[in-house]
DNA sequence: CAGGATCCTAAACGATACTG
DNA sequence: CAGTATCGTTTAGGATCCTG
């Protein structure tokens, strides 16, 4: 069958097609939102930090240098809602809450860590490229 | 020589050590800034888009759905300064400018794409986890 | 066509104070 | 301890107009 005539679909990617594919390039696609959560300023660091195992709130706060209480709580909540982070609260006083990665969370965080590690390792190279760019600009 | 006595460095990670390692957890470390540029809202999408090969400004604008001219120009500039993107301007009227990935740029973008791809593929699973979380909340 | 300049809004973020 | 609530600041981002 040849239902797809040349002049019927002028654009290569219809919106519907991109949504079905989960296309991050599509503005309306939910994958773009998830990608934003994962790659958010603090999301990245929290995901990597949790690879070290279960952490308490204050542990994370210490580990992720410079994060405020507010942002830590907020980012943990969105990561939990996306199913990447598991939150376990022990009903004791004073409160004791433990955060860890879910199986899916381990999968994303692995990729995030790959990226972060690469940047850390390549930092000298990158900084040098920057200076070269500066020189050219002058 | 034993210049490093027990009570001299009480913290496991001194700032100097973390900077030397290029530690993203360290607030002052440049790697954190590079990571931010790469994982910025539009940075991610542009890096992935450029994997398809050389693009002109307007091509990118079309491909990265929803980006404004301002943010496209701005993000391309920081990516260029980090040495990930190469900008080639042909001195003609009307202007013709081509953007592509540098060798280093290809390396980061590969990892960024890995992440984006994983999210696209796992989207159904993720969305389902979200709904489950919603149900628990109710 | 590829932006730069300007103005403005909305969102992110931080600091602080407070609570079970 | 693990947050929430509130407020003020800063930054990201968009819209529009302009130019070589």
Short mmCIF file of N, CA and C (backbone and C1' of nucleotides) in Angstrom, two decimals, chain A residues 56 58 69 87 95 99, chain D residues 1-4 6-7:
data_model
loop_
_atom_site.label_atom_id
_atom_site.label_comp_id
_atom_site.label_asym_id
_atom_site.label_seq_id
_atom_site.Cartn_x
_atom_site.Cartn_y
_atom_site.Cartn_z
N UNK A 56 21.59 9.99 54.00
CA UNK A 56 20.59 10.77 54.72
C UNK A 56 20.58 12.18 54.15
N UNK A 58 21.09 15.09 55.49
CA UNK A 58 22.23 15.93 55.85
C UNK A 58 23.54 15.43 55.23
N UNK A 69 19.23 23.95 51.66
CA UNK A 69 18.22 22.99 52.13
C UNK A 69 17.04 22.95 51.18
N UNK A 87 12.65 7.24 48.70
CA UNK A 87 12.72 7.94 49.99
C UNK A 87 12.11 7.05 51.07
N UNK A 95 13.81 12.85 63.41
CA UNK A 95 13.54 12.19 62.13
C UNK A 95 14.78 11.55 61.51
N UNK A 99 17.72 8.25 51.60
CA UNK A 99 17.51 8.35 50.16
C UNK A 99 18.45 7.39 49.43
P DC D 1 21.59 16.78 63.42
"O5'" DC D 1 20.20 16.14 63.00
"C5'" DC D 1 20.08 14.72 63.03
"C4'" DC D 1 18.79 14.39 62.32
"C3'" DC D 1 18.79 14.79 60.86
"O3'" DC D 1 18.28 13.68 60.13
"C1'" DC D 1 16.96 15.84 62.00
P DA D 2 18.42 13.62 58.56
"O5'" DA D 2 17.06 14.31 58.09
"C5'" DA D 2 15.84 13.65 58.38
"C4'" DA D 2 14.69 14.53 57.99
"C3'" DA D 2 14.77 15.10 56.56
"O3'" DA D 2 13.50 14.98 55.94
"C1'" DA D 2 14.43 16.83 58.08
P DG D 3 13.41 15.04 54.34
"O5'" DG D 3 13.79 16.56 54.00
"C5'" DG D 3 12.78 17.39 53.51
"C4'" DG D 3 11.95 17.97 54.65
"C3'" DG D 3 11.11 19.15 54.26
"O3'" DG D 3 9.86 18.70 53.80
"C1'" DG D 3 12.11 19.40 56.43
P DT D 4 9.16 19.48 52.68
"O5'" DT D 4 8.47 20.69 53.46
"C5'" DT D 4 7.42 20.44 54.40
"C4'" DT D 4 6.98 21.77 54.99
"C3'" DT D 4 6.50 22.78 53.94
"O3'" DT D 4 5.31 23.39 54.42
"C1'" DT D 4 8.23 23.72 55.24
P DT D 6 3.50 30.59 53.87
"O5'" DT D 6 4.56 31.77 53.81
"C5'" DT D 6 5.21 32.16 55.02
"C4'" DT D 6 6.35 33.12 54.71
"C3'" DT D 6 6.08 34.06 53.53
"O3'" DT D 6 6.28 35.40 53.96
"C1'" DT D 6 8.23 33.08 53.39
P DC D 7 5.81 36.64 53.05
"O5'" DC D 7 7.21 37.29 52.68
"C5'" DC D 7 8.18 37.50 53.70
"C4'" DC D 7 9.54 37.68 53.06
"C3'" DC D 7 9.51 38.64 51.87
"O3'" DC D 7 10.39 39.73 52.11
"C1'" DC D 7 10.70 36.63 51.35
#
